[in-house]
Coordinates of C-alpha atoms in Angstrom, one line a residue:
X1 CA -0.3 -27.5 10.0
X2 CA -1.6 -25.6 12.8
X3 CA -5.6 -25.2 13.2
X4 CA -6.2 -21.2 12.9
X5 CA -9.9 -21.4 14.0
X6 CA -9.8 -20.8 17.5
X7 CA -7.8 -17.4 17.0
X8 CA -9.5 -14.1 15.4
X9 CA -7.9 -11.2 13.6
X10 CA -8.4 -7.7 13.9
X11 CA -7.5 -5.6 10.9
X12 CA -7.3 -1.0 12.1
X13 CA -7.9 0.7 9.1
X14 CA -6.5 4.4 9.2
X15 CA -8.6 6.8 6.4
X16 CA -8.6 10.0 5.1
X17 CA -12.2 10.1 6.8
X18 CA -12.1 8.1 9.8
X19 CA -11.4 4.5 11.2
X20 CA -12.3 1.5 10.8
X21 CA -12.1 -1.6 12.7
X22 CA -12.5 -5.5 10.6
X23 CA -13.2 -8.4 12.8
X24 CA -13.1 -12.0 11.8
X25 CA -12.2 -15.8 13.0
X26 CA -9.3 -17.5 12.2
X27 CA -11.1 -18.5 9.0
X28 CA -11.3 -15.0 7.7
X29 CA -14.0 -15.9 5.5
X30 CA -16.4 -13.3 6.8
X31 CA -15.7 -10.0 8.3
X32 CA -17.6 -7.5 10.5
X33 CA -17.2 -4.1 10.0
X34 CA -16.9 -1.2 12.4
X35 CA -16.7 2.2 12.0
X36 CA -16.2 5.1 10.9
X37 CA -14.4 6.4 14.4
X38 CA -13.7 9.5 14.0
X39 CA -15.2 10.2 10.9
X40 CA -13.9 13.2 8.8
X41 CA -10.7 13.6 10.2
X42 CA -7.6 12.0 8.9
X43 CA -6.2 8.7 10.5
X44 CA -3.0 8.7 9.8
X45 CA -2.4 5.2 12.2
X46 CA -3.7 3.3 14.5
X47 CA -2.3 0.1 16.3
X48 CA -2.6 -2.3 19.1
X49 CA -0.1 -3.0 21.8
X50 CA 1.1 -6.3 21.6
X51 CA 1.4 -6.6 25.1
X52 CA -2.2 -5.7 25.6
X53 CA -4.0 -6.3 22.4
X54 CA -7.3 -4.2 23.4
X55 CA -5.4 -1.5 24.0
X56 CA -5.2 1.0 21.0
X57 CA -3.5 4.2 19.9
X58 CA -4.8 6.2 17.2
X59 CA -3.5 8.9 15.2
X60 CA -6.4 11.7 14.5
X61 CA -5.4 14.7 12.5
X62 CA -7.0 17.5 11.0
X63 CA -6.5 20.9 9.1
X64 CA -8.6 23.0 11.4
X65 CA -8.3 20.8 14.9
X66 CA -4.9 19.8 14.7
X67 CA -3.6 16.7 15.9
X68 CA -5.6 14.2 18.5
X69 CA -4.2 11.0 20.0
X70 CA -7.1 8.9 20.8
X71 CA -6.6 5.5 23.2
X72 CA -9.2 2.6 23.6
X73 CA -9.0 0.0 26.4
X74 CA -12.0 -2.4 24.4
X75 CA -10.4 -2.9 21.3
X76 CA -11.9 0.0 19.4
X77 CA -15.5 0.1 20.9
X78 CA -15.0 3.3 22.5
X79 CA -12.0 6.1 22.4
X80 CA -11.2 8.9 25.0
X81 CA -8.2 11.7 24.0
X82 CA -4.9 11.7 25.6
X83 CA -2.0 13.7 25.8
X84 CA -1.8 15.9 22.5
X85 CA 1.4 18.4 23.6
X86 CA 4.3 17.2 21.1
X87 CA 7.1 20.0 21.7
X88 CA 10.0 19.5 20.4
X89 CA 13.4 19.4 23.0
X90 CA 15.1 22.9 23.1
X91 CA 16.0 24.9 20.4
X92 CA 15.4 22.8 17.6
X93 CA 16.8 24.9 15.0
X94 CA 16.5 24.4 11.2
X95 CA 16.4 22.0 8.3
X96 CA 16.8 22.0 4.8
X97 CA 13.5 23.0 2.9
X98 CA 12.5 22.2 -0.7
X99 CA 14.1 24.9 -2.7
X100 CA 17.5 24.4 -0.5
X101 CA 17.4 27.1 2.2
X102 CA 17.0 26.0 5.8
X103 CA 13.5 25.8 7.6
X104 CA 12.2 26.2 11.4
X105 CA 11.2 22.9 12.8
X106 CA 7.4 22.8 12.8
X107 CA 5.4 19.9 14.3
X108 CA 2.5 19.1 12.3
X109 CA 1.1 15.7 12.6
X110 CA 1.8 12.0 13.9
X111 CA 2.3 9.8 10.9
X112 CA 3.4 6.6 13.4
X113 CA 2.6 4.9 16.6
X114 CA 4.9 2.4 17.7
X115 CA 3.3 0.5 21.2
X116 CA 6.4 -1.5 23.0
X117 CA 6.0 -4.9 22.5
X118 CA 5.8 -5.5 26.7
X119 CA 4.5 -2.3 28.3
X120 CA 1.2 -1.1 26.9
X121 CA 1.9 2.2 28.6
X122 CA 5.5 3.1 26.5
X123 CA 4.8 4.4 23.3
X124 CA 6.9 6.0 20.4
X125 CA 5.3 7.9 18.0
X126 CA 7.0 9.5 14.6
X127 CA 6.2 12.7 14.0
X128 CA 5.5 15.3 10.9
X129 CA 8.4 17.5 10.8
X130 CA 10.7 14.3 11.2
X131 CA 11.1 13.5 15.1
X132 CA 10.7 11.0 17.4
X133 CA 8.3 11.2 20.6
X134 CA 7.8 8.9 23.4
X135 CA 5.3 8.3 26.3
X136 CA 5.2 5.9 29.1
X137 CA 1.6 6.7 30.7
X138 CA -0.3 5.5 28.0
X139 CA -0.2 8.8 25.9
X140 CA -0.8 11.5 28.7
X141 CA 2.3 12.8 28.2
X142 CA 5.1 12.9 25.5
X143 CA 9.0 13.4 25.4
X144 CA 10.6 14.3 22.4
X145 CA 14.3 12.1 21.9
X146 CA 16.4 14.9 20.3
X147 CA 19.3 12.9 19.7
X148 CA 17.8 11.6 16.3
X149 CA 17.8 15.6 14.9
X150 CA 21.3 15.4 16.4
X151 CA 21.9 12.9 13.6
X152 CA 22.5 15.4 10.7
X153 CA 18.7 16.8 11.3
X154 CA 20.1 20.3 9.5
X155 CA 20.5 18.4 6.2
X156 CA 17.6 16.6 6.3
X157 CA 14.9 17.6 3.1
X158 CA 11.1 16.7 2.8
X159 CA 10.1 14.3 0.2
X160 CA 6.8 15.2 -1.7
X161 CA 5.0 13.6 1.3
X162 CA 6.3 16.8 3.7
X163 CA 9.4 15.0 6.3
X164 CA 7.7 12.6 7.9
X165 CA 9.0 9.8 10.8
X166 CA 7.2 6.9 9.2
X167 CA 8.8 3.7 10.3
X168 CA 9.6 2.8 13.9
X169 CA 11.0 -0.9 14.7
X170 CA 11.9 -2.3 18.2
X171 CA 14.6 -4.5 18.0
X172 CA 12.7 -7.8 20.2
X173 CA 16.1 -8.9 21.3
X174 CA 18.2 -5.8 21.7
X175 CA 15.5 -3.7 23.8
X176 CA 17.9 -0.4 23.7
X177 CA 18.1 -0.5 19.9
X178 CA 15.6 1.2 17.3
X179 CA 15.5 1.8 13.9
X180 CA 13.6 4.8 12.4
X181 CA 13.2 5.8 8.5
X182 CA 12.5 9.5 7.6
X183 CA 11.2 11.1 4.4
X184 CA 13.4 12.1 2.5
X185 CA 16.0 11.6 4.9
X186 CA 16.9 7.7 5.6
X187 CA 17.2 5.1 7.8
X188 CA 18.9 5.7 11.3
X189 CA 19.7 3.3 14.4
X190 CA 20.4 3.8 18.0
X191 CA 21.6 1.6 20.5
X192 CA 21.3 3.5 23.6
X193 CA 17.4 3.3 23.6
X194 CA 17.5 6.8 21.8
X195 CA 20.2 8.9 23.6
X196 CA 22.5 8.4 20.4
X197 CA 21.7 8.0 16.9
X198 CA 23.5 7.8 13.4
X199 CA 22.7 7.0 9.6
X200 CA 23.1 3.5 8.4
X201 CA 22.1 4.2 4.7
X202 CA 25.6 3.0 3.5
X203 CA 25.0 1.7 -0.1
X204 CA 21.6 3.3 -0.6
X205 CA 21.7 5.2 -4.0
X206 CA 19.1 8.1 -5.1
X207 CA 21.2 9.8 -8.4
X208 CA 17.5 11.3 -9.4
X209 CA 17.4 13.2 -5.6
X210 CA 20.5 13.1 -4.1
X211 CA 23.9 14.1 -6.5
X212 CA 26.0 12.6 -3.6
X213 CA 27.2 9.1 -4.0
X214 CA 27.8 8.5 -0.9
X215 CA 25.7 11.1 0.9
X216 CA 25.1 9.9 5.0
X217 CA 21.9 11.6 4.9
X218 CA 18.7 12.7 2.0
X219 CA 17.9 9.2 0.9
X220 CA 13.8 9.2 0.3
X221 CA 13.1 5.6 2.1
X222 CA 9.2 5.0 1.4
X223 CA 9.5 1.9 4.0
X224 CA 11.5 -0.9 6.5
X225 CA 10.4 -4.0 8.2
X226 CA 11.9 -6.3 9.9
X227 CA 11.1 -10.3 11.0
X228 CA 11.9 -10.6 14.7
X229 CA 13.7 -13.4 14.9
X230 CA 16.2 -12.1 12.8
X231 CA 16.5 -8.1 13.9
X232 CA 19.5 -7.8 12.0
X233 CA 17.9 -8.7 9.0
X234 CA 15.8 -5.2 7.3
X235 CA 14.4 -5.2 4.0
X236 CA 13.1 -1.7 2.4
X237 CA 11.3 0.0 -0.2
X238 CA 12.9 2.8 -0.9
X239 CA 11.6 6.1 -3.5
X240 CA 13.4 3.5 -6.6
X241 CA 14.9 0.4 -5.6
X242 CA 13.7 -2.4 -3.1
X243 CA 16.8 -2.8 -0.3
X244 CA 18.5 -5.6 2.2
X245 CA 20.8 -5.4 4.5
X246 CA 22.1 -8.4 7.1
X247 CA 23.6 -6.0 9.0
X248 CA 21.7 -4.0 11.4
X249 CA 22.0 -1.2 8.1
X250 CA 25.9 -1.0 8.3
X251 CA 25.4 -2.0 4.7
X252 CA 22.3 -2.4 2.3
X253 CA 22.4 -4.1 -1.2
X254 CA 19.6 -4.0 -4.1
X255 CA 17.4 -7.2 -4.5
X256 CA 14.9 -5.7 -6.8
X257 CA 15.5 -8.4 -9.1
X258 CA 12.7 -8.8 -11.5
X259 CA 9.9 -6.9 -10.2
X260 CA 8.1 -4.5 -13.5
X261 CA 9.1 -1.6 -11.6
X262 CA 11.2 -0.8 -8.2
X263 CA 9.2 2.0 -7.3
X264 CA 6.9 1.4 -4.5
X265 CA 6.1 2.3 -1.0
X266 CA 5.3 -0.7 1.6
X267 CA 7.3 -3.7 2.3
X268 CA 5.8 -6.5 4.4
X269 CA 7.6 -9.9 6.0
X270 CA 5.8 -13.0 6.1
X271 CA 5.0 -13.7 10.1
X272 CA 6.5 -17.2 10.0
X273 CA 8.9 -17.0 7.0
X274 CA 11.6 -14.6 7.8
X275 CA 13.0 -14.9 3.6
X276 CA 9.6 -14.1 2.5
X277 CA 8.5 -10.3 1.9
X278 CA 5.8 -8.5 0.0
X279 CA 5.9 -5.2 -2.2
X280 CA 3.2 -3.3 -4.5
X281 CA 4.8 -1.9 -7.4
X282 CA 3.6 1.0 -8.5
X283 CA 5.0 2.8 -11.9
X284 CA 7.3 5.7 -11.3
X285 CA 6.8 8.8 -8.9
X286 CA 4.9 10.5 -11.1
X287 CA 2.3 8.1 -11.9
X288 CA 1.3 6.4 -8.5
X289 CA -0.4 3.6 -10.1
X290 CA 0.2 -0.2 -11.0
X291 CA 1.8 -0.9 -14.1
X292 CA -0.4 -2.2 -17.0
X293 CA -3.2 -0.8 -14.5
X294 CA -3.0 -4.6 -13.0
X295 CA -3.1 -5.1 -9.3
X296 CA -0.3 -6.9 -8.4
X297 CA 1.2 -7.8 -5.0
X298 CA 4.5 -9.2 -6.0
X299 CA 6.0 -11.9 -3.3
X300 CA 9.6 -13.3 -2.6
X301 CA 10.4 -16.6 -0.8
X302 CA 14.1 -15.7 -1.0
X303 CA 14.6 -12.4 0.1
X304 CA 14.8 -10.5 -2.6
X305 CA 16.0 -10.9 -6.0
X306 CA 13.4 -13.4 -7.4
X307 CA 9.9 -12.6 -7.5
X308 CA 6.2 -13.5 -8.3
X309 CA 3.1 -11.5 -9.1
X310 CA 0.1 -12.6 -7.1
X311 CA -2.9 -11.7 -9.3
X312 CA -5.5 -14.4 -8.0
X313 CA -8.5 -11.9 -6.7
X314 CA -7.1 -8.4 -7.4
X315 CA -8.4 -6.4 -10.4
X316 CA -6.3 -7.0 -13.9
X317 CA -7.5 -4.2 -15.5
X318 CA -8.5 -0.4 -15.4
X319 CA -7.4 -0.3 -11.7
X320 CA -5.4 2.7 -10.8
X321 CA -5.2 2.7 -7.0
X322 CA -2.0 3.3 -5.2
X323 CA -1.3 1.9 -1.7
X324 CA 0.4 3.6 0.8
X325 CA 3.6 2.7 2.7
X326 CA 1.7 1.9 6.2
X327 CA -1.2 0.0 4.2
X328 CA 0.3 -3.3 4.4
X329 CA 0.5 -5.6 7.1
X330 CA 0.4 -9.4 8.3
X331 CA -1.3 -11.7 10.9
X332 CA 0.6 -15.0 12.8
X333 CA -2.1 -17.6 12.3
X334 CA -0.7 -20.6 9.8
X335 CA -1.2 -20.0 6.7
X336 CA -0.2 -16.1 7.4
X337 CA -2.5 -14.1 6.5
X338 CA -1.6 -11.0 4.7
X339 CA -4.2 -7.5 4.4
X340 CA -3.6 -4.1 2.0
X341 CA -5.4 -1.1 1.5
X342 CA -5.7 1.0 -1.7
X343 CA -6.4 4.9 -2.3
X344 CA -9.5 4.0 -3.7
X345 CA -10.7 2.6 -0.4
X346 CA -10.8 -1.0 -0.6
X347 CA -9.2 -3.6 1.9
X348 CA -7.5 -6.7 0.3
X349 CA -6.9 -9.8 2.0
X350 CA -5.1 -13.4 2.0
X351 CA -5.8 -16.2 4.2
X352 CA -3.0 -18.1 2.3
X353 CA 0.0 -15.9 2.5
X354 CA -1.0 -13.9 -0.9
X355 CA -1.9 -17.2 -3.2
X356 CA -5.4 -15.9 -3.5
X357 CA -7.3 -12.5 -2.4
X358 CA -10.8 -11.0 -2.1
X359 CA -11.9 -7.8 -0.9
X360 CA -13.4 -7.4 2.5
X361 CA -14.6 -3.8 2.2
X362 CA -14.5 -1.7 -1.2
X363 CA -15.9 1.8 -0.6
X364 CA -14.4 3.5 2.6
X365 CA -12.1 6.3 2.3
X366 CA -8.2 6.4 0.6
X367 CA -6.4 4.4 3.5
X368 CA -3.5 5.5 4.6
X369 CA -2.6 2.9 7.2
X370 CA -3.4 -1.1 7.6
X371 CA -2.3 -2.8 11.2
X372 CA -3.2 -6.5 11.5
X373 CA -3.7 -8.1 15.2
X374 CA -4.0 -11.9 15.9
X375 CA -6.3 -12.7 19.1
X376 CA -6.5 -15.7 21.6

């Protein structure tokens, strides 16, 4: 086994009241803690570029100010604005609204920051109404690619979230193909680096949403993730049911298998084992909270289908927290280690790939996002 110690991790907390930044060797025994950045505004994500780890985009929204994208080039230490002009391409018409009738785009917020896993300067970012946004100076400026609304957009419906771009993953070995999944709208693909996109939610059922059977478009996917050494190979949380497809999403099949519910919103994949994947059940959509109120990360080493609770750590009692479909995430050191936050503000975390947990912070704000870095 490979000796972790010479590595450290980074863990970017995104809040409802700031950010905050966990620092630890590869032990991860002991944490420092930094923060809050920002404090009282909403964070809805912040990550580092892989290319240039120090480098990080941050997500800072607020009722009154609007929305802020913050960049550091010292790992967190300090922050200066960038670019905040997010307009979307043309006439962007309409889209469905809750009650049925069609709706005026409106942009909102960033929910997502995608960095490009070899140019710290290109960025995509998903945006609140569903759209996607890139930059390639570092976040002074943005361009909206309108051939994803081009993809049905006019049918697409917010989910009780609002219609958000959540999910963006850069296929490592096909550079020109993306995958993006939308509140409540689905999962979509391009392979022409965003000039072209369609559905691939083939399969995908919703009869408590969506009375279509075989409706393209409206599916309410809480989450995708992908291992890159296998790109066609996606796994997803979706509003009910947990989700695989082997085929870039031409097709997806149901491996919920016996999890206590299928409800959920993050999906994680272990760093080094591409058949292993996390997921939180929570109880239904109306009750956002673990089952048996026991906190209970649930893990499969098959890819679905057969699963284990992981209990050692987290709370088996009275806990009612719910986390969040960006509040999950994994670091490469061997063991993997594997971090979530909760809506009742604490950080969990596993130095050996979810067999045990402890909490290294327990009082900050509901966290809405959780990005894990490994260091040199």
């Amino acid at each position: 086994m490979a000796i972790p110690y010479m590595s450290s991790v980074r863990i970017l907390v995104g809040t409802r009241k700031g950010a905050f930044i966990l620092t630890s060797d590869g032990k991860r025994e002991q944490w420092e803690i930094s923060g809050p950045h920002f404090a009282g505004w909403e964070i809805y994500h912040l990550k580092g570029s892989p290319a240039q780890p120090d480098r990080l985009y941050a997500s800072q929204c607020s009722g009154w100010f609007g929305q802020v994208i913050q960049r550091s080039e010292d790992g967190g230490r300090t922050w200066e604005a960038v670019g905040n002009d997010f307009t979307y391409e043309g006439v962007p018409g309409t889209h469905k609204w809750y009650d049925g009738t069609q709706h005026p785009w409106e942009f909102k917020r960033v929910w997502h920051l995608e960095p490009s896993p070899d140019d710290p300067d290109t960025v995509y970012a998903g945006a609140e109404d569903a759209a996607l946004f890139k930059t390639v100076d570092g976040g002074l400026t943005w361009r909206e690619l309108p051939g994803l609304r081009g993809a049905k957009g006019e049918l697409w419906q917010p989910g009780a979230g609002g219609m958000g771009l959540h999910t963006i993953l850069l296929d490592p070995h096909q550079p020109q193909r993306i995958f993006v999944a939308i509140s409540a709208a689905g999962v979509f693909r391009t392979d022409d680096s965003g000039e072209n996109w369609k559905p691939v939610n083939r399969g995908l059922k919703s009869p408590f949403e969506l009375p279509d059977p075989d409706a393209e478009v409206g599916h309410c996917v809480h989450r995708i993730a992908m291992h890159a050494s296998r790109p066609d190979v996606l796994f997803m949380q979706k509003h009910w049911d947990v989700m695989r497809t082997d085929d870039a999403g031409g097709s997806w099949q149901e491996v919920s298998g016996n999890l206590p519910s299928d409800f959920g919103f993050p999906i994680q994949v272990h760093a080094s084992e591409p058949e292993t994947i996390y997921v939180v059940p929570i109880k239904s959509d109306s009750e956002h909270f673990p089952p048996e109120g026991k906190l209970r990360v649930y893990r499969s080493r098959t890819g679905g289908n057969e699963w284990e609770a992981l209990t050692s750590g987290l709370p088996q009692r009275d806990c009612y927290v719910n986390v969040l479909r960006d509040a999950m995430s994994a670091d490469t050191l061997d063991p993997c280690g594997v971090y979530f936050g909760t809506t009742g503000g604490q950080v969990y975390a596993s130095a050996d790939s979810g067999d045990t947990w402890a909490p290294i912070v327990r009082d900050l704000p509901a966290v809405l996002s959780v990005e894990a870095q490994t260091l040199p």
